[in-house]
Amino acid sequence: MSRVVYVLNGPNLNLLGKRQPQIYGYETLADVERECRKVAQELKLELHFHQSNREYEIIDWIHEARETAGGVVINPAAFTHTSVAILDALNACEFPVFEIHISNVHQREGFRHHSYISARATGVIAGFGTQGYLLALRRLAFLIDANERSHPSPSRAGSNAA
Ligand code: DQA
């Protein structure tokens, strides 16, 4: 299983730190990316970190991940509650998918209680602030490591046997 992981962020998350800080906090997306990069380095993951306000770009990154990655961590933001297209893109992938929300969406307006993405997600984290990204990366690395132990890659299997 590949150690490439994609962290994808949906609309308005470029405004993190400025947008409704009472809900989303004061950390910027650049801060989140920096923390994710630290954890990815520790876990020996190759991180691709993206944000877009355009649904098709997120879908294109999922298609890219489908070819190369071991998993996806996604905060689809408002697309969570609207996007069958993102769900379909994730359904075309075999790897683990972690859906994260900075805020506890279940404590908020009724329209945020339904997620199209949760039908596909391996796990969901909501209300852990930006730490949710780091927790999801740790879980993903755990699953990639476990998969590597149960299905060693030919080169590793060879070196074990020697
Ligand atoms: C969010 C929650 C969504 O309902 C909202 O549209 C967002 C951010 C979160 O991280 O808490 O933009 O995904």
XYZ file of N, CA, C and O and ligand atoms in Angstrom:
661
model
N 0.852 -1.202 0.000
C 0.000 0.000 0.000
C 0.882 1.245 0.000
O 1.825 1.328 0.779
N 0.556 2.141 -0.855
C 1.375 3.354 -1.007
C 1.378 4.200 0.263
O 0.388 4.256 0.992
N 2.498 4.884 0.516
C 2.576 5.804 1.671
C 2.259 7.247 1.250
O 2.425 8.179 2.035
N 1.797 7.394 0.022
C 1.332 8.713 -0.423
C -0.068 8.935 0.157
O -0.925 8.059 0.060
N -0.274 10.085 0.800
C -1.622 10.401 1.298
C -2.018 11.800 0.850
O -1.183 12.702 0.775
N -3.293 11.941 0.552
C -3.835 13.236 0.144
C -4.665 13.806 1.288
O -5.489 13.079 1.863
N -4.419 15.069 1.606
C -5.290 15.801 2.533
C -5.997 16.861 1.693
O -5.340 17.748 1.122
N -7.310 16.735 1.589
C -8.097 17.599 0.698
C -9.057 18.465 1.506
O -9.710 17.969 2.448
N -9.118 19.721 1.135
C -9.949 20.693 1.841
C -10.905 21.375 0.879
O -10.487 21.860 -0.177
N -12.161 21.458 1.285
C -13.189 22.037 0.440
C -13.339 23.543 0.593
O -12.473 24.218 1.156
N -14.467 24.059 0.111
C -14.665 25.502 -0.036
C -14.619 26.269 1.278
O -15.071 25.781 2.310
N -14.069 27.459 1.162
C -13.977 28.444 2.248
C -12.907 28.117 3.291
O -12.644 28.942 4.169
N -12.304 26.937 3.182
C -11.275 26.603 4.173
C -9.990 27.403 3.941
O -9.137 27.469 4.824
N -9.878 28.043 2.769
C -8.778 28.995 2.556
C -8.892 30.194 3.513
O -7.910 30.877 3.765
N -10.096 30.406 4.054
C -10.309 31.540 4.976
C -10.149 31.133 6.445
O -10.468 31.929 7.338
N -9.685 29.913 6.666
C -9.531 29.438 8.036
C -8.671 30.427 8.837
O -7.653 30.922 8.337
N -9.083 30.697 10.060
C -8.366 31.674 10.897
C -9.037 33.035 10.890
O -8.970 33.770 11.869
N -9.695 33.345 9.746
C -10.385 34.646 9.633
C -11.894 34.443 9.662
O -12.640 35.306 10.076
N -12.333 33.285 9.180
C -13.751 33.012 8.991
C -14.342 32.416 10.279
O -13.871 31.380 10.746
N -15.341 33.066 10.829
C -16.040 32.569 12.024
C -15.083 31.881 13.025
O -15.244 30.697 13.333
N -14.110 32.633 13.539
C -13.113 32.000 14.421
C -13.719 31.415 15.698
O -13.142 30.491 16.278
N -14.898 31.920 16.091
C -15.562 31.347 17.271
C -15.968 29.895 17.005
O -16.114 29.107 17.943
N -16.109 29.541 15.723
C -16.458 28.144 15.368
C -15.209 27.370 14.945
O -14.987 26.242 15.368
N -14.380 28.003 14.073
C -13.292 27.257 13.448
C -11.912 27.563 14.040
O -10.930 26.929 13.649
N -11.849 28.534 14.961
C -10.568 28.846 15.599
C -9.743 29.842 14.803
O -10.182 30.340 13.755
N -8.546 30.122 15.300
C -7.690 31.172 14.724
C -6.544 30.620 13.886
O -5.782 31.380 13.299
N -6.396 29.311 13.861
C -5.327 28.728 13.037
C -5.667 28.882 11.554
O -6.831 28.706 11.174
N -4.671 29.165 10.760
C -4.893 29.277 9.316
C -4.697 27.900 8.659
O -4.146 26.974 9.282
N -5.082 27.827 7.382
C -4.868 26.562 6.664
C -3.367 26.289 6.500
O -2.948 25.126 6.517
N -2.584 27.356 6.384
C -1.117 27.178 6.296
C -0.593 26.562 7.602
O 0.313 25.713 7.573
N -1.166 26.974 8.751
C -0.775 26.360 10.037
C -1.125 24.870 10.031
O -0.334 24.032 10.465
N -2.332 24.564 9.541
C -2.774 23.161 9.511
C -1.835 22.350 8.613
O -1.402 21.250 8.971
N -1.502 22.926 7.447
C -0.616 22.204 6.523
C 0.743 21.949 7.195
O 1.294 20.847 7.088
N 1.261 22.949 7.892
C 2.570 22.793 8.552
C 2.515 21.645 9.569
O 3.416 20.800 9.607
N 1.464 21.614 10.378
C 1.334 20.548 11.387
C 1.184 19.189 10.710
O 1.764 18.197 11.158
N 0.404 19.145 9.632
C 0.222 17.877 8.899
C 1.562 17.404 8.337
O 1.877 16.209 8.350
N 2.367 18.342 7.821
C 3.660 17.959 7.236
C 4.592 17.374 8.305
O 5.312 16.414 8.045
N 4.557 17.970 9.520
C 5.387 17.446 10.618
C 5.004 16.013 10.941
O 5.861 15.133 11.067
N 3.689 15.785 11.083
C 3.213 14.443 11.443
C 3.495 13.463 10.300
O 3.918 12.322 10.531
N 3.294 13.924 9.060
C 3.539 13.043 7.910
C 5.009 12.621 7.871
O 5.323 11.455 7.595
N 5.890 13.555 8.168
C 7.329 13.233 8.156
C 7.642 12.192 9.231
O 8.333 11.210 8.978
N 7.065 12.417 10.423
C 7.258 11.468 11.532
C 6.767 10.069 11.138
O 7.392 9.062 11.454
N 5.635 10.019 10.413
C 5.008 8.740 10.079
C 5.495 8.178 8.737
O 5.010 7.147 8.292
N 6.446 8.891 8.120
C 7.000 8.477 6.814
C 5.908 8.387 5.743
O 5.861 7.452 4.932
N 5.028 9.384 5.760
C 3.996 9.492 4.723
C 4.408 10.601 3.768
O 5.003 11.596 4.184
N 4.090 10.409 2.479
C 4.322 11.491 1.506
C 3.008 12.255 1.332
O 2.021 11.720 0.830
N 3.026 13.516 1.774
C 1.776 14.279 1.880
C 1.521 15.156 0.660
O 2.403 15.899 0.230
N 0.293 15.070 0.149
C -0.183 16.024 -0.862
C -1.325 16.787 -0.213
O -2.345 16.174 0.145
N -1.150 18.071 -0.019
C -2.122 18.883 0.735
C -2.728 19.910 -0.210
O -2.001 20.709 -0.822
N -4.061 19.907 -0.358
C -4.716 20.805 -1.316
C -5.985 21.416 -0.726
O -6.649 20.795 0.123
N -6.327 22.577 -1.249
C -7.635 23.203 -0.933
C -8.212 23.759 -2.225
O -7.483 24.319 -3.059
N -9.533 23.628 -2.367
C -10.170 24.289 -3.500
C -11.603 24.690 -3.158
O -12.279 24.008 -2.370
N -12.033 25.769 -3.796
C -13.431 26.180 -3.696
C -14.257 25.566 -4.823
O -15.464 25.804 -4.904
N -13.603 24.772 -5.695
C -14.270 24.210 -6.877
C -14.407 22.689 -6.728
O -13.412 21.994 -6.549
N -15.628 22.235 -6.842
C -15.919 20.805 -6.653
C -15.076 19.940 -7.608
O -14.536 18.909 -7.218
N -14.969 20.368 -8.891
C -14.293 19.518 -9.878
C -12.815 19.333 -9.533
O -12.242 18.271 -9.816
N -12.208 20.349 -8.905
C -10.776 20.198 -8.560
C -10.597 19.124 -7.491
O -9.652 18.345 -7.535
N -11.524 19.113 -6.548
C -11.453 18.095 -5.490
C -11.635 16.712 -6.111
O -10.918 15.764 -5.780
N -12.568 16.607 -7.040
C -12.798 15.323 -7.728
C -11.540 14.912 -8.500
O -11.115 13.752 -8.446
N -10.923 15.857 -9.194
C -9.701 15.541 -9.950
C -8.583 15.052 -9.016
O -7.840 14.130 -9.363
N -8.457 15.663 -7.829
C -7.417 15.200 -6.894
C -7.729 13.800 -6.382
O -6.824 12.997 -6.164
N -9.017 13.504 -6.184
C -9.389 12.137 -5.757
C -9.019 11.144 -6.865
O -8.471 10.066 -6.594
N -9.256 11.522 -8.122
C -8.881 10.632 -9.241
C -7.366 10.431 -9.277
O -6.886 9.320 -9.556
N -6.633 11.502 -9.012
C -5.160 11.419 -8.971
C -4.738 10.467 -7.843
O -3.923 9.573 -8.036
N -5.356 10.653 -6.666
C -5.041 9.818 -5.497
C -5.337 8.346 -5.800
O -4.587 7.450 -5.395
N -6.423 8.111 -6.523
C -6.847 6.747 -6.875
C -5.715 5.960 -7.534
O -5.582 4.754 -7.357
N -4.878 6.661 -8.301
C -3.786 6.006 -9.040
C -2.548 5.791 -8.178
O -1.748 4.917 -8.471
N -2.374 6.619 -7.153
C -1.055 6.656 -6.496
C -1.081 6.523 -4.980
O -0.036 6.253 -4.385
N -2.237 6.759 -4.345
C -2.206 6.986 -2.894
C -2.630 5.771 -2.079
O -3.266 4.839 -2.579
N -2.267 5.829 -0.782
C -2.678 4.803 0.175
C -3.897 5.234 0.974
O -4.448 4.450 1.745
N -4.313 6.484 0.815
C -5.499 6.948 1.542
C -5.723 8.435 1.386
O -4.844 9.162 0.913
N -6.908 8.851 1.797
C -7.298 10.260 1.699
C -7.896 10.707 3.032
O -8.686 9.982 3.643
N -7.482 11.898 3.455
C -8.142 12.602 4.564
C -8.833 13.789 3.916
O -8.192 14.564 3.205
N -10.134 13.917 4.137
C -10.856 14.981 3.437
C -11.769 15.747 4.393
O -12.518 15.144 5.162
N -11.617 17.067 4.349
C -12.617 17.948 4.959
C -13.371 18.575 3.788
O -12.916 19.574 3.220
N -14.491 17.981 3.401
C -15.184 18.473 2.200
C -15.910 19.799 2.435
O -16.502 20.340 1.502
N -15.886 20.298 3.689
C -16.561 21.547 4.057
C -18.018 21.487 3.593
O -18.667 20.453 3.780
N -18.540 22.545 2.964
C -19.974 22.553 2.619
C -20.337 21.461 1.614
O -21.501 21.019 1.568
N -19.358 20.976 0.806
C -19.651 19.894 -0.150
C -20.053 18.601 0.573
O -20.660 17.713 -0.034
N -19.694 18.496 1.860
C -20.120 17.351 2.677
C -21.622 17.115 2.536
O -22.084 15.974 2.436
N -22.339 18.237 2.568
C -23.796 18.178 2.697
C -24.512 18.217 1.346
O -25.740 18.205 1.296
N -23.736 18.306 0.260
C -24.368 18.492 -1.059
C -23.842 17.565 -2.153
O -24.520 17.400 -3.164
N -22.641 16.988 -1.978
C -21.948 16.471 -3.165
C -22.010 14.956 -3.357
O -21.195 14.201 -2.802
N -22.936 14.539 -4.203
C -22.963 13.136 -4.644
C -21.736 12.872 -5.521
O -21.195 11.764 -5.539
N -21.270 13.906 -6.236
C -20.122 13.737 -7.150
C -18.843 13.386 -6.381
O -18.067 12.524 -6.822
N -18.634 14.016 -5.237
C -17.443 13.678 -4.435
C -17.611 12.273 -3.842
O -16.669 11.479 -3.835
N -18.816 11.951 -3.395
C -19.074 10.580 -2.913
C -18.761 9.567 -4.012
O -18.072 8.565 -3.770
N -19.234 9.815 -5.234
C -18.983 8.883 -6.342
C -17.491 8.737 -6.613
O -17.009 7.627 -6.867
N -16.767 9.843 -6.564
C -15.312 9.789 -6.808
C -14.643 8.923 -5.736
O -13.789 8.085 -6.047
N -15.044 9.110 -4.476
C -14.440 8.315 -3.390
C -14.842 6.848 -3.495
O -14.055 5.953 -3.184
N -16.070 6.600 -3.965
C -16.523 5.213 -4.138
C -15.731 4.493 -5.229
O -15.719 3.263 -5.267
N -15.079 5.253 -6.094
C -14.256 4.641 -7.150
C -12.865 4.277 -6.639
O -12.036 3.770 -7.397
N -12.596 4.550 -5.366
C -11.263 4.290 -4.782
C -11.345 3.133 -3.789
O -12.382 2.938 -3.157
N -10.222 2.441 -3.645
C -10.187 1.273 -2.756
C -9.651 1.608 -1.367
O -9.870 0.878 -0.425
N -8.907 2.696 -1.260
C -8.157 2.971 -0.021
C -9.033 3.557 1.084
O -10.160 3.991 0.839
N -8.497 3.579 2.339
C -9.241 4.195 3.438
C -9.439 5.693 3.223
O -8.563 6.376 2.689
N -10.598 6.155 3.645
C -10.953 7.578 3.528
C -11.390 8.066 4.910
O -12.262 7.441 5.537
N -10.764 9.137 5.378
C -11.192 9.736 6.645
C -11.804 11.095 6.388
O -11.180 11.952 5.767
N -13.043 11.240 6.858
C -13.778 12.503 6.729
C -13.571 13.279 8.019
O -13.775 12.732 9.109
N -13.169 14.525 7.881
C -12.997 15.298 9.112
C -13.712 16.644 9.013
O -13.830 17.233 7.938
N -14.168 17.087 10.177
C -14.764 18.419 10.332
C -14.148 19.059 11.565
O -14.057 18.407 12.621
N -13.751 20.291 11.413
C -13.142 21.016 12.528
C -14.171 21.203 13.644
O -13.881 20.993 14.820
N -15.370 21.591 13.248
C -16.442 21.815 14.225
C -17.250 20.530 14.412
O -17.178 19.608 13.588
N -18.014 20.495 15.500
C -18.929 19.377 15.711
C -20.218 19.674 14.936
O -21.116 20.345 15.433
N -20.267 19.154 13.715
C -21.394 19.460 12.820
C -22.744 19.021 13.409
O -23.780 19.600 13.090
N -22.716 18.038 14.291
C -23.970 17.512 14.863
C -24.578 18.443 15.906
O -25.735 18.278 16.289
N -23.780 19.409 16.333
C -24.250 20.381 17.321
C -24.795 21.628 16.617
O -25.301 22.527 17.260
N -24.676 21.661 15.300
C -24.970 22.877 14.537
C -26.300 22.739 13.779
O -27.115 21.886 14.121
N -26.506 23.574 12.773
C -27.788 23.583 12.050
C -28.117 22.182 11.499
O -27.213 21.441 11.109
N -29.410 21.908 11.386
C -29.867 20.600 10.922
C -29.274 20.186 9.582
O -28.959 19.015 9.374
N -29.085 21.152 8.650
C -28.594 20.782 7.312
C -27.154 20.271 7.352
O -26.691 19.658 6.397
N -26.448 20.506 8.477
C -25.068 19.985 8.581
C -25.029 18.575 9.166
O -23.971 17.968 9.282
N -26.200 18.045 9.553
C -26.198 16.729 10.197
C -26.083 15.599 9.183
O -25.707 14.492 9.536
N -26.435 15.900 7.921
C -26.312 14.840 6.912
C -25.038 15.021 6.096
O -24.735 16.125 5.632
N -24.315 13.913 5.933
C -23.104 13.931 5.106
C -23.223 12.872 4.019
O -23.459 11.693 4.320
N -23.051 13.280 2.758
C -22.974 12.294 1.662
C -21.700 11.469 1.784
O -21.653 10.313 1.373
N -20.654 12.083 2.347
C -19.327 11.450 2.362
C -19.249 10.325 3.393
O -18.532 9.344 3.215
N -20.017 10.453 4.489
C -19.942 9.455 5.571
C -20.322 8.052 5.104
O -19.863 7.065 5.677
N -21.152 7.971 4.037
C -21.544 6.660 3.512
C -20.318 5.894 3.017
O -20.321 4.666 2.956
N -19.260 6.610 2.649
C -18.043 5.984 2.132
C -16.880 5.999 3.135
O -15.943 5.211 3.038
N -16.953 6.920 4.108
C -15.786 7.140 4.972
C -15.480 5.909 5.825
O -16.398 5.261 6.350
N -14.203 5.614 5.958
C -13.743 4.560 6.866
C -13.965 5.027 8.301
O -14.314 4.243 9.180
N -13.732 6.318 8.539
C -13.941 6.915 9.853
C -14.248 8.385 9.698
O -13.928 8.991 8.670
N -14.898 8.925 10.724
C -15.297 10.341 10.710
C -14.850 10.983 12.014
O -15.036 10.405 13.086
N -14.253 12.164 11.906
C -13.857 12.931 13.093
C -14.523 14.297 12.989
O -14.393 14.971 11.958
N -15.226 14.705 14.039
C -15.854 16.038 14.041
C -15.712 16.642 15.423
O -15.894 15.954 16.434
N -15.371 17.929 15.455
C -15.343 18.642 16.719
C -14.033 18.550 17.466
O -13.946 18.986 18.621
N -12.989 18.035 16.823
C -11.658 17.954 17.450
C -10.785 19.127 17.009
O -9.560 19.082 17.162
N -11.419 20.160 16.446
C -10.628 21.274 15.926
C -9.696 20.780 14.830
O -9.956 19.735 14.200
N -8.610 21.502 14.619
C -7.701 21.113 13.534
C -6.875 19.872 13.905
O -6.241 19.279 13.039
N -6.907 19.479 15.183
C -6.225 18.231 15.574
C -6.826 17.026 14.869
O -6.172 15.993 14.745
N -8.071 17.147 14.421
C -8.715 16.045 13.707
C -7.889 15.591 12.501
O -7.815 14.403 12.203
N -7.255 16.553 11.812
C -6.425 16.201 10.647
C -5.278 15.279 11.077
O -4.945 14.317 10.392
N -4.665 15.622 12.221
C -3.472 14.883 12.660
C -3.870 13.490 13.142
O -3.170 12.504 12.870
N -5.010 13.420 13.830
C -5.503 12.116 14.295
C -5.811 11.218 13.102
O -5.488 10.025 13.102
N -6.415 11.800 12.079
C -6.766 11.015 10.888
C -5.495 10.516 10.192
O -5.442 9.366 9.732
N -4.459 11.363 10.124
C -3.193 10.935 9.500
C -2.573 9.782 10.289
O -2.042 8.831 9.699
N -2.662 9.850 11.619
C -2.091 8.764 12.448
C -2.837 7.456 12.205
O -2.240 6.395 12.103
N -4.137 7.534 12.124
C -4.934 6.326 11.877
C -4.628 5.751 10.481
O -4.483 4.538 10.315
N -4.492 6.644 9.522
C -4.178 6.202 8.157
C -2.819 5.498 8.123
O -2.682 4.420 7.531
N -1.830 6.076 8.787
C -0.492 5.458 8.819
C -0.575 4.095 9.504
O 0.063 3.129 9.062
N -1.368 4.005 10.566
C -1.549 2.727 11.273
C -2.097 1.675 10.310
O -1.623 0.540 10.256
N -3.108 2.049 9.523
C -3.720 1.091 8.593
C -2.753 0.712 7.470
O -2.691 -0.451 7.058
N -1.986 1.691 6.987
C -1.003 1.408 5.922
C 0.072 0.458 6.478
O 0.449 -0.520 5.824
N 0.531 0.711 7.708
C 1.546 -0.159 8.334
C 0.996 -1.569 8.532
O 1.685 -2.556 8.265
N -0.244 -1.659 9.009
C -0.856 -2.968 9.248
C -0.982 -3.732 7.940
O -0.712 -4.939 7.869
N -1.344 -3.025 6.878
C -1.481 -3.657 5.565
C -0.121 -4.148 5.070
O -0.007 -5.235 4.501
N 0.904 -3.348 5.312
C 2.261 -3.710 4.881
C 2.724 -4.972 5.625
O 3.368 -5.845 5.059
N 2.339 -5.075 6.917
C 2.729 -6.264 7.695
C 2.010 -7.509 7.186
O 2.601 -8.581 7.124
N 0.729 -7.358 6.801
C 0.005 -8.555 6.357
C 0.248 -8.885 4.880
O 0.082 -10.018 4.478
N 0.617 -7.860 4.091
C 0.949 -8.103 2.677
C 2.271 -7.431 2.380
O 2.295 -6.379 1.727
N 3.400 -8.008 2.847
C 4.688 -7.331 2.625
C 4.961 -7.130 1.140
O 4.628 -7.996 0.328
N 5.553 -5.975 0.798
C 5.880 -5.741 -0.605
C 7.004 -6.692 -0.992
O 7.795 -7.105 -0.131
N 7.123 -7.071 -2.294
C 8.101 -8.088 -2.710
C 9.506 -7.767 -2.225
O 10.208 -8.644 -1.739
N 9.933 -6.499 -2.259
C 11.311 -6.165 -1.881
C 11.517 -6.445 -0.394
O 12.488 -7.056 0.023
N 10.518 -6.040 0.444
C 10.623 -6.282 1.887
C 10.592 -7.774 2.193
O 11.327 -8.260 3.015
N 9.649 -8.486 1.474
C 9.524 -9.917 1.713
C 10.850 -10.592 1.433
O 11.321 -11.442 2.183
N 11.499 -10.133 0.346
C 12.803 -10.684 -0.035
C 13.826 -10.457 1.039
O 14.550 -11.374 1.446
N 13.856 -9.224 1.586
C 14.896 -8.926 2.573
C 14.622 -9.669 3.875
O 15.532 -10.062 4.579
N 13.327 -9.917 4.185
C 13.003 -10.682 5.396
C 13.490 -12.126 5.262
O 13.986 -12.722 6.204
N 13.271 -12.640 4.038
C 13.599 -14.041 3.812
C 15.111 -14.264 3.864
O 15.584 -15.320 4.227
N 15.874 -13.222 3.500
C 17.340 -13.403 3.395
C 17.973 -13.562 4.768
O 17.440 -13.157 5.764
C -16.815 22.027 8.237
C -18.301 21.944 8.596
C -19.163 22.219 7.375
O -20.542 22.117 7.725
C -18.906 23.618 6.860
O -19.645 23.853 5.687
C -17.459 23.909 6.661
C -16.468 23.352 7.578
C -15.894 21.870 9.452
O -14.701 21.665 9.255
O -16.360 21.965 10.602
O -17.095 24.695 5.784
O -16.515 20.962 7.330
